[in-house]
Amino acid sequence: MKIHEYQAKKIMADYGVPVPRGGVATTPAEARKVASELKGKVVVKAQVHAGGRGKAGGIKTASSPEEAEKLAAQLLGTRLVTHQTSPEGVPVRKVLVEEAMPIKRELYLGIVIDTAAGAPVMMASEAGGMDIEQVAATTPEKILKAYVDPIVGFQQYEARSLAFALNLDGDLMRTATALMTGLNRAFKEKDCSLAEINPLVVTTDGRLLALDAKLNFDDNALFRHPEIVALRDTEQEDPIEVEASKHEISYIKLNGTVGCMVNGAGLAMATMDIIKQVGAEPANFLDVGGGASAEQIASAFKILVSDPKVDTVLVNVFGGILRCDIAARGILDAVKEIEVKVPIVVRMRGTNMEEGMKMLRESGLGVIVVNDLRQAANKVKELTKGKR
Ligand code: GDP
Ligand code: MN
């Protein structure tokens, strides 16, 4: 789960990370009020769940409260398109108005889980303020790393050596060490999958501050963080994925034309592989879960055909906890209710497969029932218009 910059800054500040003074606004008048309270130059920042706002015109500076109001009016109610969003962009409903900082240096600081190392890794770089993926691709030596031992925790000497490598000395070394320790504590206690400050700035008057802030959370740990769930802004998310999450269905939209409905993540991956192998492209990853009900199957079906690119559907069910006859009933309910216009190819194996296949064949709804997965893949390849 993602949250907005202003929310991430609030959490980071609670953990002792210095952030600029500011306030969030949903109307131009509010932006003006925040700006007049801050006095002096301010920055008006579009609050969206995407980076690259600076280059996309989502970050603007104002010299007066009147100008802040005008800039907020230009941003609020629009959609911001950055290199990280879809071509339609994401809606701007809030702006963060902050005191403008006189920047001397832009650094990078971030924590992610390194799955290969089996530990969080803190990364720091003097090449802040820009796309860190770009830095990693072209000049990886500019990114310094410190692994956080899950048992021993983040060590002060590691913080000091990162700070030293960032050329922070004296008071800034102490501030940086405390900041890194705080960020690491936030990452761990809030079950983050990413904690990132880009840029972490040194101001001309010698302060160290998080100018930008990003926190992503591990969805599987959200059950123990109601305070984080309360920050969710579904308007920033893909509407189909939001609908899927309501029914506890794992759905990820892809670019192809073959809609996939599968029970079990591993089987869903294998299904996508075989679709690609025969020269077609999956339109989505969809896992209804091992123990799905007929209702969930029907919801999953509606979700996947709501993607206009889908011109063929492949259902691949392994009947274990979810029996094939239950799956068949879910499919038939959905087909009847939403009048599916695209061909549906079904392959099922396992508990009650004979009953399930019989129900589908005799339904008169034109569902194509096949015997094995290879045959199913060849059939969808023949029916779909989307070729590789
Ligand atoms: P992002 O583009 O979505 O990552 O948004 P950021 O919050 O990182 O802002 C992008 C860039 O805008 C920063 O790297 C800074 O160069 C600039 N910027 C943001 N806030 C300020 C500020 O208070 N003062 C100055 N001078 N520049 C700022
Ligand atoms: Mn940034």
mmCIF file of N, CA, C and O in Angstrom, residues 108 123-128 130-145:
data_model
loop_
_atom_site.group_PDB
_atom_site.id
_atom_site.type_symbol
_atom_site.label_atom_id
_atom_site.label_comp_id
_atom_site.label_asym_id
_atom_site.label_seq_id
_atom_site.Cartn_x
_atom_site.Cartn_y
_atom_site.Cartn_z
ATOM 1 N N TYR A 108 20.409 11.186 -1.426
ATOM 2 C CA TYR A 108 19.388 10.140 -1.471
ATOM 3 C C TYR A 108 19.563 9.223 -0.266
ATOM 4 O O TYR A 108 20.688 8.859 0.095
ATOM 5 N N MET A 123 20.272 2.361 1.644
ATOM 6 C CA MET A 123 21.083 2.858 0.536
ATOM 7 C C MET A 123 21.206 4.366 0.646
ATOM 8 O O MET A 123 20.230 5.051 0.956
ATOM 9 N N ALA A 124 22.392 4.860 0.386
ATOM 10 C CA ALA A 124 22.613 6.303 0.452
ATOM 11 C C ALA A 124 23.423 6.719 -0.755
ATOM 12 O O ALA A 124 24.228 5.933 -1.274
ATOM 13 N N SER A 125 23.169 7.935 -1.227
ATOM 14 C CA SER A 125 23.908 8.398 -2.385
ATOM 15 C C SER A 125 24.009 9.919 -2.396
ATOM 16 O O SER A 125 23.104 10.612 -1.929
ATOM 17 N N GLU A 126 25.118 10.388 -2.945
ATOM 18 C CA GLU A 126 25.252 11.830 -3.131
ATOM 19 C C GLU A 126 24.507 12.287 -4.377
ATOM 20 O O GLU A 126 24.316 13.480 -4.575
ATOM 21 N N ALA A 127 24.094 11.302 -5.203
ATOM 22 C CA ALA A 127 23.353 11.638 -6.422
ATOM 23 C C ALA A 127 21.855 11.646 -6.118
ATOM 24 O O ALA A 127 21.090 10.858 -6.657
ATOM 25 N N GLY A 128 21.429 12.542 -5.223
ATOM 26 C CA GLY A 128 20.012 12.626 -4.864
ATOM 27 C C GLY A 128 19.263 13.574 -5.772
ATOM 28 O O GLY A 128 19.861 14.246 -6.608
ATOM 29 N N MET A 130 17.472 12.924 -8.185
ATOM 30 C CA MET A 130 17.155 12.381 -9.510
ATOM 31 C C MET A 130 16.661 10.944 -9.380
ATOM 32 O O MET A 130 16.610 10.389 -8.293
ATOM 33 N N ASP A 131 16.312 10.398 -10.519
ATOM 34 C CA ASP A 131 15.803 9.040 -10.589
ATOM 35 C C ASP A 131 16.851 8.055 -10.080
ATOM 36 O O ASP A 131 17.881 7.855 -10.720
ATOM 37 N N ILE A 132 16.606 7.425 -8.929
ATOM 38 C CA ILE A 132 17.624 6.546 -8.351
ATOM 39 C C ILE A 132 17.809 5.283 -9.204
ATOM 40 O O ILE A 132 18.904 4.724 -9.272
ATOM 41 N N GLU A 133 16.745 4.863 -9.910
ATOM 42 C CA GLU A 133 16.856 3.699 -10.791
ATOM 43 C C GLU A 133 17.883 3.984 -11.896
ATOM 44 O O GLU A 133 18.649 3.116 -12.301
ATOM 45 N N GLN A 134 17.857 5.242 -12.354
ATOM 46 C CA GLN A 134 18.790 5.676 -13.388
ATOM 47 C C GLN A 134 20.230 5.640 -12.853
ATOM 48 O O GLN A 134 21.133 5.153 -13.519
ATOM 49 N N VAL A 135 20.406 6.145 -11.641
ATOM 50 C CA VAL A 135 21.728 6.135 -11.004
ATOM 51 C C VAL A 135 22.209 4.689 -10.862
ATOM 52 O O VAL A 135 23.360 4.360 -11.191
ATOM 53 N N ALA A 136 21.302 3.805 -10.405
ATOM 54 C CA ALA A 136 21.664 2.399 -10.202
ATOM 55 C C ALA A 136 22.070 1.746 -11.521
ATOM 56 O O ALA A 136 22.963 0.902 -11.562
ATOM 57 N N ALA A 137 21.413 2.141 -12.606
ATOM 58 C CA ALA A 137 21.684 1.524 -13.909
ATOM 59 C C ALA A 137 22.986 2.034 -14.514
ATOM 60 O O ALA A 137 23.727 1.262 -15.117
ATOM 61 N N THR A 138 23.262 3.325 -14.369
ATOM 62 C CA THR A 138 24.419 3.889 -15.067
ATOM 63 C C THR A 138 25.662 4.028 -14.189
ATOM 64 O O THR A 138 26.771 3.757 -14.640
ATOM 65 N N THR A 139 25.491 4.440 -12.923
ATOM 66 C CA THR A 139 26.652 4.627 -12.048
ATOM 67 C C THR A 139 26.404 3.977 -10.679
ATOM 68 O O THR A 139 26.303 4.672 -9.660
ATOM 69 N N PRO A 140 26.292 2.635 -10.685
ATOM 70 C CA PRO A 140 25.952 1.945 -9.425
ATOM 71 C C PRO A 140 26.943 2.223 -8.296
ATOM 72 O O PRO A 140 26.588 2.136 -7.127
ATOM 73 N N GLU A 141 28.182 2.582 -8.645
ATOM 74 C CA GLU A 141 29.189 2.846 -7.592
ATOM 75 C C GLU A 141 28.831 4.073 -6.762
ATOM 76 O O GLU A 141 29.368 4.280 -5.680
ATOM 77 N N LYS A 142 27.891 4.880 -7.248
ATOM 78 C CA LYS A 142 27.483 6.065 -6.491
ATOM 79 C C LYS A 142 26.448 5.747 -5.414
ATOM 80 O O LYS A 142 25.990 6.640 -4.711
ATOM 81 N N ILE A 143 26.039 4.471 -5.336
ATOM 82 C CA ILE A 143 25.079 4.080 -4.294
ATOM 83 C C ILE A 143 25.789 3.234 -3.241
ATOM 84 O O ILE A 143 26.385 2.206 -3.552
ATOM 85 N N LEU A 144 25.734 3.722 -1.997
ATOM 86 C CA LEU A 144 26.383 3.010 -0.888
ATOM 87 C C LEU A 144 25.335 2.210 -0.152
ATOM 88 O O LEU A 144 24.188 2.652 -0.033
ATOM 89 N N LYS A 145 25.732 1.049 0.366
ATOM 90 C CA LYS A 145 24.747 0.182 1.012
ATOM 91 C C LYS A 145 25.181 -0.256 2.398
ATOM 92 O O LYS A 145 26.366 -0.489 2.631
#
